[in-house]
Short mmCIF file of C-alpha atoms and ligand atoms in Angstrom, two decimals:
data_model
loop_
_atom_site.label_atom_id
_atom_site.label_comp_id
_atom_site.label_asym_id
_atom_site.label_seq_id
_atom_site.Cartn_x
_atom_site.Cartn_y
_atom_site.Cartn_z
CA MET A 1 -45.66 -138.29 -150.33
CA ILE A 2 -46.01 -135.99 -147.14
CA THR A 3 -48.28 -132.77 -147.26
CA VAL A 4 -47.13 -129.82 -145.86
CA HIS A 5 -49.43 -126.74 -145.40
CA LEU A 6 -47.75 -124.14 -143.65
CA GLU A 7 -50.11 -121.91 -141.49
CA PRO A 8 -50.18 -118.62 -142.11
CA GLU A 9 -47.87 -118.19 -144.62
CA GLY A 10 -51.01 -120.51 -146.38
CA GLN A 11 -47.76 -122.03 -148.19
CA THR A 12 -48.20 -126.23 -149.31
CA LEU A 13 -45.17 -127.98 -149.99
CA THR A 14 -44.99 -131.87 -150.38
CA PHE A 15 -41.97 -133.99 -149.69
CA ASP A 16 -40.80 -137.40 -150.62
CA THR A 17 -38.97 -138.76 -147.55
CA LEU A 18 -39.44 -137.17 -144.49
CA ASN A 19 -38.74 -139.57 -141.30
CA THR A 20 -39.81 -137.50 -138.29
CA VAL A 21 -41.26 -134.12 -137.03
CA LEU A 22 -38.17 -133.08 -136.22
CA GLN A 23 -36.92 -133.22 -139.48
CA LEU A 24 -39.37 -131.79 -140.88
CA LEU A 25 -39.07 -128.62 -138.76
CA HIS A 26 -35.55 -128.39 -139.89
CA LYS A 27 -36.88 -128.51 -143.57
CA VAL A 28 -39.27 -125.50 -143.05
CA GLY A 29 -36.88 -123.78 -140.48
CA LYS A 30 -38.73 -123.28 -137.49
CA ARG A 31 -37.93 -124.46 -134.07
CA GLN A 32 -39.78 -126.77 -132.06
CA SER A 33 -40.87 -124.34 -129.90
CA GLN A 34 -42.15 -121.97 -133.06
CA ALA A 35 -44.77 -124.10 -134.39
CA LEU A 36 -47.50 -126.28 -133.83
CA VAL A 37 -47.39 -129.95 -135.92
CA ILE A 38 -50.84 -131.11 -136.68
CA ARG A 39 -52.16 -134.39 -138.14
CA GLY A 40 -55.59 -135.44 -138.18
CA GLY A 41 -56.64 -132.87 -134.89
CA GLU A 42 -53.26 -134.10 -133.33
CA LEU A 43 -50.34 -132.19 -132.00
CA LEU A 44 -47.39 -134.01 -132.30
CA THR A 45 -44.26 -133.79 -130.52
CA GLN A 46 -40.61 -133.62 -132.35
CA ASP A 47 -40.18 -137.16 -131.85
CA ARG A 48 -42.75 -138.78 -134.12
CA LYS A 49 -42.98 -140.60 -137.31
CA LEU A 50 -44.37 -139.24 -140.01
CA HIS A 51 -45.34 -141.73 -142.98
CA ARG A 52 -45.94 -141.76 -146.69
CA GLY A 53 -49.43 -139.87 -147.18
CA ASP A 54 -49.78 -138.07 -144.60
CA GLU A 55 -51.23 -134.78 -144.48
CA ILE A 56 -49.39 -131.95 -142.47
CA VAL A 57 -50.10 -128.30 -140.99
CA VAL A 58 -47.27 -126.63 -139.42
CA ARG A 59 -48.84 -123.46 -137.44
CA GLY A 60 -46.27 -120.75 -136.80
CA VAL A 61 -47.17 -119.52 -133.18
CA THR A 62 -45.82 -115.89 -133.14
CA SER A 63 -48.29 -113.36 -132.81
CA ARG A 64 -48.49 -110.86 -135.67
CA GLY A 65 -49.99 -107.43 -134.42
CA MET B 1 -42.02 -138.67 -126.12
CA LYS B 2 -44.31 -140.00 -123.25
CA CYS B 3 -46.50 -137.66 -120.59
CA ARG B 4 -44.60 -137.28 -117.50
CA VAL B 5 -47.63 -137.59 -115.69
CA CYS B 6 -49.25 -140.43 -117.25
CA LYS B 7 -47.19 -141.84 -119.67
CA GLN B 8 -49.41 -141.58 -122.50
CA THR B 9 -48.09 -140.50 -126.00
CA ALA B 10 -47.03 -136.84 -125.31
CA ALA B 11 -48.92 -134.44 -127.57
CA VAL B 12 -47.07 -130.87 -125.97
CA ALA B 13 -43.21 -131.03 -125.23
CA LEU B 14 -41.81 -128.00 -123.34
CA PRO B 15 -38.15 -128.40 -123.73
CA SER B 16 -37.70 -124.88 -121.27
CA HIS B 17 -39.46 -127.38 -118.08
CA HIS B 18 -37.74 -130.98 -119.20
CA THR B 19 -41.00 -131.87 -119.72
CA ALA B 20 -43.63 -133.20 -122.40
CA PHE B 21 -47.71 -133.78 -121.20
CA CYS B 22 -50.82 -135.66 -123.21
CA PRO B 23 -53.18 -133.34 -123.96
CA ALA B 24 -55.52 -134.00 -120.65
CA CYS B 25 -51.80 -133.30 -118.44
CA PHE B 26 -51.22 -130.48 -120.04
CA ALA B 27 -54.75 -129.13 -119.90
CA ALA B 28 -53.81 -129.26 -115.63
CA TYR B 29 -50.45 -127.66 -116.35
CA PHE B 30 -51.74 -124.73 -117.65
CA ALA B 31 -54.08 -124.00 -115.04
CA ARG B 32 -51.66 -124.43 -112.90
CA GLN B 33 -49.31 -121.60 -114.32
CA VAL B 34 -52.25 -119.31 -113.97
CA GLU B 35 -53.15 -119.80 -110.33
CA ARG B 36 -49.48 -119.93 -109.74
CA ALA B 37 -49.46 -115.94 -111.54
CA VAL B 38 -52.99 -115.09 -109.90
CA HIS B 39 -51.73 -116.50 -106.71
CA ASN B 40 -48.17 -115.14 -106.30
CA HIS B 41 -48.47 -112.04 -107.60
CA ARG B 42 -52.04 -111.33 -106.21
CA LEU B 43 -53.60 -110.72 -109.34
CA PHE B 44 -57.06 -110.60 -107.92
CA THR B 45 -59.70 -112.66 -105.87
CA PRO B 46 -62.61 -114.99 -107.39
CA GLU B 47 -65.14 -112.24 -105.86
CA GLU B 48 -63.41 -109.74 -108.22
CA ARG B 49 -64.72 -108.43 -111.69
CA ILE B 50 -62.58 -108.45 -114.33
CA LEU B 51 -62.21 -107.09 -117.55
CA VAL B 52 -60.54 -109.15 -120.12
CA ALA B 53 -59.19 -107.13 -123.21
CA VAL B 54 -60.10 -109.73 -126.38
CA SER B 55 -58.31 -109.24 -129.69
CA GLY B 56 -59.37 -111.93 -131.34
CA GLY B 57 -55.63 -113.61 -131.15
CA LYS B 58 -54.53 -117.45 -129.39
CA ASP B 59 -53.45 -115.58 -126.13
CA SER B 60 -56.76 -113.38 -125.12
CA LEU B 61 -58.74 -116.20 -126.09
CA ALA B 62 -56.79 -118.51 -124.05
CA LEU B 63 -56.90 -116.38 -121.18
CA ILE B 64 -61.13 -115.78 -120.93
CA HIS B 65 -61.48 -119.08 -121.48
CA GLN B 66 -59.25 -120.28 -118.92
CA LEU B 67 -60.43 -117.75 -115.77
CA ALA B 68 -63.73 -118.80 -116.55
CA GLY B 69 -63.19 -122.35 -116.48
CA GLN B 70 -61.64 -121.34 -112.83
CA GLY B 71 -64.66 -119.72 -111.82
CA TYR B 72 -63.67 -115.98 -112.06
CA ASN B 73 -66.33 -113.32 -112.82
CA VAL B 74 -65.00 -112.15 -116.27
CA THR B 75 -66.46 -109.70 -119.28
CA ALA B 76 -64.92 -109.38 -122.84
CA LEU B 77 -63.95 -106.22 -124.09
CA HIS B 78 -62.83 -105.76 -127.67
CA LEU B 79 -61.50 -102.66 -129.69
CA ASP B 80 -62.58 -102.01 -133.47
CA LEU B 81 -59.10 -100.10 -134.25
CA GLY B 82 -60.86 -99.94 -138.04
CA ILE B 83 -57.73 -101.52 -139.54
CA PRO B 84 -58.69 -102.57 -143.30
CA ASN B 85 -58.79 -106.61 -143.43
CA SER B 86 -57.93 -106.91 -140.08
CA SER B 87 -60.27 -105.84 -137.50
CA GLY B 88 -63.42 -106.59 -139.35
CA PRO B 89 -62.62 -110.28 -138.81
CA ALA B 90 -61.08 -109.76 -135.65
CA ARG B 91 -64.50 -108.50 -134.45
CA GLU B 92 -66.79 -111.63 -136.05
CA ILE B 93 -64.26 -114.23 -134.25
CA VAL B 94 -64.53 -112.74 -130.85
CA ALA B 95 -68.38 -112.00 -131.23
CA ALA B 96 -68.97 -115.95 -132.50
CA PHE B 97 -66.45 -117.15 -130.03
CA CYS B 98 -67.95 -114.61 -126.70
CA ALA B 99 -71.18 -115.98 -127.76
CA ALA B 100 -70.34 -119.90 -127.92
CA HIS B 101 -68.87 -119.55 -124.36
CA GLY B 102 -71.35 -117.11 -122.57
CA PHE B 103 -69.20 -114.46 -122.25
CA THR B 104 -70.96 -111.01 -122.18
CA LEU B 105 -68.87 -108.61 -124.56
CA ARG B 106 -68.51 -105.26 -124.98
CA VAL B 107 -67.26 -103.55 -127.92
CA VAL B 108 -65.89 -100.56 -128.22
CA ASP B 109 -65.45 -98.47 -131.72
CA PRO B 110 -62.21 -95.87 -131.58
CA ALA B 111 -63.01 -95.77 -135.03
CA GLU B 112 -66.12 -93.78 -134.79
CA MET B 113 -64.53 -91.31 -132.10
CA GLY B 114 -62.43 -90.29 -134.69
CA LEU B 115 -59.64 -92.72 -134.01
CA SER B 116 -59.52 -95.31 -136.94
CA VAL B 117 -55.79 -96.87 -137.05
CA PRO B 118 -55.45 -96.19 -140.76
CA GLU B 119 -56.89 -92.34 -140.28
CA VAL B 120 -54.07 -91.39 -137.37
CA LYS B 121 -51.49 -93.24 -139.40
CA ALA B 122 -52.18 -90.63 -142.00
CA ALA B 123 -52.33 -87.31 -139.39
CA VAL B 124 -49.27 -88.79 -136.81
CA LYS B 125 -45.55 -88.98 -137.89
CA ARG B 126 -44.49 -91.51 -135.34
CA PRO B 127 -44.57 -94.70 -135.89
CA ILE B 128 -48.19 -96.41 -135.71
CA CYS B 129 -47.56 -99.07 -133.15
CA SER B 130 -46.99 -97.01 -130.61
CA VAL B 131 -49.78 -94.80 -131.47
CA CYS B 132 -51.95 -97.81 -132.09
CA GLY B 133 -51.21 -99.02 -128.40
CA LYS B 134 -51.77 -95.99 -126.58
CA ILE B 135 -54.93 -95.54 -128.09
CA LYS B 136 -55.72 -99.24 -126.86
CA ARG B 137 -54.35 -98.65 -123.21
CA HIS B 138 -56.60 -95.26 -123.26
CA TYR B 139 -59.88 -97.15 -124.03
CA MET B 140 -59.26 -100.50 -122.27
CA ASN B 141 -58.32 -98.26 -119.01
CA LYS B 142 -60.91 -96.20 -119.38
CA ILE B 143 -63.86 -98.71 -119.42
CA ALA B 144 -62.21 -100.71 -116.73
CA TYR B 145 -61.65 -97.27 -114.53
CA GLU B 146 -65.38 -96.09 -115.35
CA GLU B 147 -67.23 -99.02 -115.36
CA GLY B 148 -65.79 -100.00 -111.71
CA TYR B 149 -64.26 -103.52 -113.15
CA ASP B 150 -61.37 -104.61 -110.06
CA ALA B 151 -58.77 -105.37 -112.36
CA LEU B 152 -57.89 -105.39 -116.57
CA ALA B 153 -56.35 -108.23 -117.79
CA THR B 154 -54.48 -108.61 -120.98
CA GLY B 155 -53.13 -111.92 -122.52
CA HIS B 156 -49.47 -111.31 -122.73
CA ASN B 157 -47.52 -114.21 -122.00
CA LEU B 158 -44.33 -114.81 -121.25
CA ASP B 159 -42.70 -114.01 -124.65
CA ASP B 160 -43.92 -110.78 -125.12
CA GLU B 161 -43.25 -109.80 -121.40
CA VAL B 162 -39.61 -110.87 -121.42
CA ALA B 163 -38.93 -109.06 -125.24
CA ARG B 164 -40.04 -105.85 -123.36
CA LEU B 165 -38.30 -106.68 -120.44
CA PHE B 166 -35.54 -107.04 -122.61
CA ALA B 167 -36.07 -103.77 -124.63
CA ASN B 168 -36.04 -101.93 -121.30
CA THR B 169 -33.16 -103.15 -120.36
CA LEU B 170 -31.02 -102.08 -123.33
CA ARG B 171 -32.30 -98.85 -122.19
CA TRP B 172 -31.99 -99.04 -119.23
CA ASP B 173 -35.40 -97.49 -119.01
CA ARG B 174 -35.74 -97.12 -114.93
CA ASP B 175 -39.65 -96.04 -115.50
CA PHE B 176 -40.30 -99.30 -117.02
CA LEU B 177 -38.24 -101.51 -114.98
CA GLY B 178 -39.38 -100.20 -112.10
CA THR B 179 -43.26 -100.83 -112.74
CA GLN B 180 -43.15 -103.83 -115.29
CA GLY B 181 -44.83 -107.09 -114.33
CA PRO B 182 -47.69 -109.15 -114.04
CA LEU B 183 -49.46 -106.89 -111.85
CA LEU B 184 -49.56 -103.29 -111.84
CA PRO B 185 -51.92 -101.76 -108.97
CA ALA B 186 -54.61 -99.46 -109.45
CA GLN B 187 -53.95 -95.91 -109.00
CA GLY B 188 -56.18 -92.31 -108.97
CA LYS B 189 -57.60 -92.57 -112.43
CA PHE B 190 -55.71 -96.05 -113.64
CA ALA B 191 -57.39 -99.50 -113.46
CA ARG B 192 -55.25 -102.35 -111.95
CA LYS B 193 -53.40 -104.17 -114.64
CA VAL B 194 -52.42 -108.07 -114.54
CA LYS B 195 -51.03 -110.83 -116.81
CA PRO B 196 -52.04 -113.78 -115.56
CA LEU B 197 -50.45 -115.58 -118.77
CA CYS B 198 -47.35 -114.49 -117.71
CA ARG B 199 -45.66 -117.78 -117.12
CA LEU B 200 -46.82 -118.90 -120.38
CA SER B 201 -45.18 -118.86 -123.80
CA GLU B 202 -46.59 -118.20 -127.38
CA PHE B 203 -46.40 -121.95 -127.93
CA GLU B 204 -47.97 -123.19 -125.15
CA THR B 205 -50.94 -120.69 -125.24
CA ALA B 206 -51.15 -121.87 -129.14
CA ALA B 207 -51.50 -125.38 -128.19
CA TYR B 208 -53.97 -124.47 -125.33
CA CYS B 209 -56.45 -122.96 -128.58
CA PHE B 210 -55.62 -126.00 -130.57
CA LEU B 211 -56.52 -128.04 -128.25
CA HIS B 212 -59.59 -126.74 -126.61
CA ASP B 213 -60.58 -126.26 -130.34
CA LEU B 214 -60.65 -122.16 -129.55
CA ARG B 215 -60.53 -120.58 -133.40
CA HIS B 216 -58.46 -117.28 -133.25
CA GLY B 217 -57.92 -115.13 -135.69
CA ALA B 218 -55.05 -115.58 -138.38
CA THR B 219 -55.42 -112.59 -140.67
CA ALA B 220 -52.18 -110.11 -139.31
CA CYS B 221 -52.60 -106.27 -139.10
CA PRO B 222 -51.42 -104.84 -142.29
CA TYR B 223 -49.24 -102.42 -140.36
CA SER B 224 -47.36 -105.78 -138.22
CA LYS B 225 -43.90 -105.28 -139.70
CA GLY B 226 -43.86 -102.42 -137.74
CA ALA B 227 -44.95 -104.60 -134.45
CA SER B 228 -42.85 -104.56 -130.98
CA PHE B 229 -39.89 -106.49 -130.24
CA THR B 230 -40.17 -109.19 -133.41
CA GLY B 231 -36.49 -109.02 -133.43
CA HIS B 232 -35.89 -109.70 -129.75
CA LYS B 233 -38.36 -112.56 -129.59
CA LYS B 234 -36.34 -114.19 -132.45
CA LEU B 235 -32.82 -113.63 -130.35
CA TRP B 236 -34.39 -115.23 -127.03
CA GLU B 237 -35.83 -118.28 -129.35
CA ASP B 238 -32.08 -118.67 -129.92
CA LEU B 239 -30.76 -118.78 -126.15
CA GLU B 240 -33.85 -120.18 -125.30
CA GLN B 241 -32.71 -123.12 -127.57
CA ARG B 242 -29.00 -123.33 -126.13
CA SER B 243 -30.16 -122.99 -123.01
CA PRO B 244 -33.63 -123.78 -122.35
CA GLY B 245 -35.29 -122.09 -119.69
CA SER B 246 -33.54 -118.78 -119.90
CA LYS B 247 -36.91 -116.70 -120.80
CA THR B 248 -38.63 -118.01 -117.55
CA ALA B 249 -35.12 -117.32 -115.40
CA PHE B 250 -34.59 -113.87 -116.91
CA TYR B 251 -37.99 -112.78 -116.11
CA GLU B 252 -38.72 -114.57 -112.59
CA HIS B 253 -35.58 -113.25 -111.51
CA PHE B 254 -36.17 -109.42 -112.27
CA LEU B 255 -39.44 -109.43 -110.87
CA THR B 256 -38.23 -111.24 -107.32
CA HIS B 257 -34.25 -109.26 -107.34
CA GLY B 258 -34.29 -106.39 -110.20
CA LYS B 259 -37.65 -104.57 -110.28
CA THR B 260 -37.16 -103.67 -106.65
CA ALA B 261 -34.48 -101.85 -107.22
CA PHE B 262 -36.00 -100.02 -109.97
CA ALA B 263 -39.24 -99.14 -108.37
CA PRO B 264 -37.90 -96.40 -106.01
CA LEU B 265 -36.85 -94.50 -109.40
CA ALA B 266 -39.66 -95.13 -111.18
CA HIS B 267 -41.60 -91.91 -112.50
CA LYS B 268 -39.33 -89.87 -110.52
CA ASP B 269 -39.28 -86.96 -112.58
CA ARG B 270 -43.20 -86.92 -113.92
CA GLU B 271 -45.02 -83.81 -113.59
CA PRO B 272 -48.06 -84.74 -111.63
CA LEU B 273 -50.96 -86.00 -113.44
CA GLN B 274 -53.89 -83.85 -114.17
CA ASP B 275 -57.85 -84.65 -115.59
CA CYS B 276 -57.49 -84.30 -119.69
CA ARG B 277 -59.64 -81.32 -119.76
CA ILE B 278 -61.28 -83.17 -122.90
CA CYS B 279 -62.06 -87.01 -122.02
CA GLY B 280 -60.89 -86.24 -118.05
CA ALA B 281 -58.42 -89.01 -118.76
CA PRO B 282 -54.84 -88.63 -115.93
CA SER B 283 -52.71 -87.12 -118.27
CA ASN B 284 -49.51 -84.98 -117.70
CA LEU B 285 -50.50 -82.09 -119.89
CA GLU B 286 -53.52 -80.27 -120.25
CA THR B 287 -54.72 -81.83 -123.07
CA CYS B 288 -54.20 -85.98 -122.99
CA GLY B 289 -52.04 -87.67 -125.49
CA VAL B 290 -55.27 -89.58 -126.97
CA CYS B 291 -57.35 -86.22 -127.72
CA ARG B 292 -54.73 -84.37 -128.61
CA ILE B 293 -54.32 -87.70 -131.56
CA ARG B 294 -57.88 -86.85 -132.17
CA GLU B 295 -57.19 -83.07 -132.63
CA GLN B 296 -54.27 -83.83 -135.32
CA VAL B 297 -56.57 -86.79 -137.18
CA PHE B 298 -59.18 -83.98 -137.32
CA ALA B 299 -56.92 -81.38 -138.36
CA VAL B 300 -55.85 -83.31 -141.52
CA LYS B 301 -59.54 -84.02 -142.31
CA GLU B 302 -60.87 -80.47 -142.13
CA LYS B 303 -57.53 -79.15 -144.42
CA ALA B 304 -58.39 -82.40 -146.94
CA GLY B 305 -62.20 -80.90 -146.92
CA ALA B 306 -60.82 -77.52 -147.27
CA ASP B 307 -58.50 -78.36 -150.03
CA LEU B 308 -61.25 -80.26 -151.90
CA CYS B 309 -63.78 -77.14 -151.66
CA GLY B 310 -60.91 -74.98 -153.05
CA GLN B 311 -60.87 -77.07 -156.02
CA GLY B 312 -64.19 -77.61 -156.50
CA ARG B 313 -64.37 -73.72 -156.70
CA GLU B 314 -61.47 -73.67 -158.64
CA ALA B 315 -63.16 -75.80 -161.32
CA LYS B 316 -66.06 -74.09 -161.15
CA ASN B 317 -64.61 -70.31 -161.93
CA SER B 318 -62.58 -71.88 -165.00
CA LEU B 319 -66.06 -72.91 -166.72
S1 SF4 C 1 -49.92 -103.92 -135.34
FE1 SF4 C 1 -49.31 -102.16 -134.42
S2 SF4 C 1 -51.02 -100.81 -135.78
FE2 SF4 C 1 -51.44 -103.40 -136.01
S3 SF4 C 1 -52.98 -103.49 -134.19
FE3 SF4 C 1 -50.51 -103.97 -133.45
S4 SF4 C 1 -49.88 -102.12 -132.65
FE4 SF4 C 1 -51.94 -101.57 -133.71
ZN1 ZN C 2 -50.66 -137.23 -119.38
ZN1 ZN C 3 -58.11 -86.94 -123.49
#
């Protein structure tokens, strides 16, 4: 299972199967340029593979006032 | 994906530049973009004193961090707008950030001067974000001008600039089209305004903050639904996705080809400016926009006070 925390929404989602960051972005409805994808202090580009047990943060980048 | 420069694993992919970078090479790229903006548009020199407006958001923190890293003489300016659940945390973030990096911080409290955003919102009929923007610009300019800074720098990024330019173009607003850009030279009591992040997207400033461990504000302003250009930014995201590089092309070509055509027409019909009778700021009326807002806030407060007294008197009489 892969756990995904969405910021700033504060939502947590889990996925059974996800191969890449690109797939994850599709699932959460974000473009590559709209969010940072973070795993354990590292920024991931969209081709990176995800693994079972990963904890991922998807941090939106659009300013909100 | 590999870093274009050193071939290590990339951390930041930039489709608009058909490239990707590892953290170290991204830092060098980011610095280069800022250097280019400063140099190409002659924003300021290493000898000058720069006042940097720092809200606590990612762009302004990245901006002052980067300028200081390049050796510029920077001072942070933070405005506390008295917005519930938003201004307090933002002020704390900025104070902690400036203390950690050794930046001098100047805090101005429009709320203490009768201009807290909730009170203004209650007193003024116009959309709050446009009034709030006016108050912010007023105080930023006031401090920069009166305290003799050579330039006032803000963290506007490429996405902000493109969205604003798009909105101005939709209206063919020649005053803005003739003056928008990374440099607005000083004039009279207006300080020089500069936008050194104009070549960098908000994705890039967010990545910069993450990679430099700069903790920025996450609490949105409760009024941000009305914040400017969110819809335009989405449109541009679609365009950029289909045709990477569109944003940069639109903005840079405007600066080289479009702006010059509008510049002679900008503010052609504007009344000559005079000093506000209350605060001395440049204004096209006897009283400047911000002092008029303050008067409106006081009027609403006075009326509320009078109503309360009246109610008190009625209550007493009925005893
Ligand atoms: S979102 Fe609007 S009201 Fe809130 S700080 Fe920004 S401009 Fe001011
Ligand atoms: Zn590299
Ligand atoms: Zn005034």
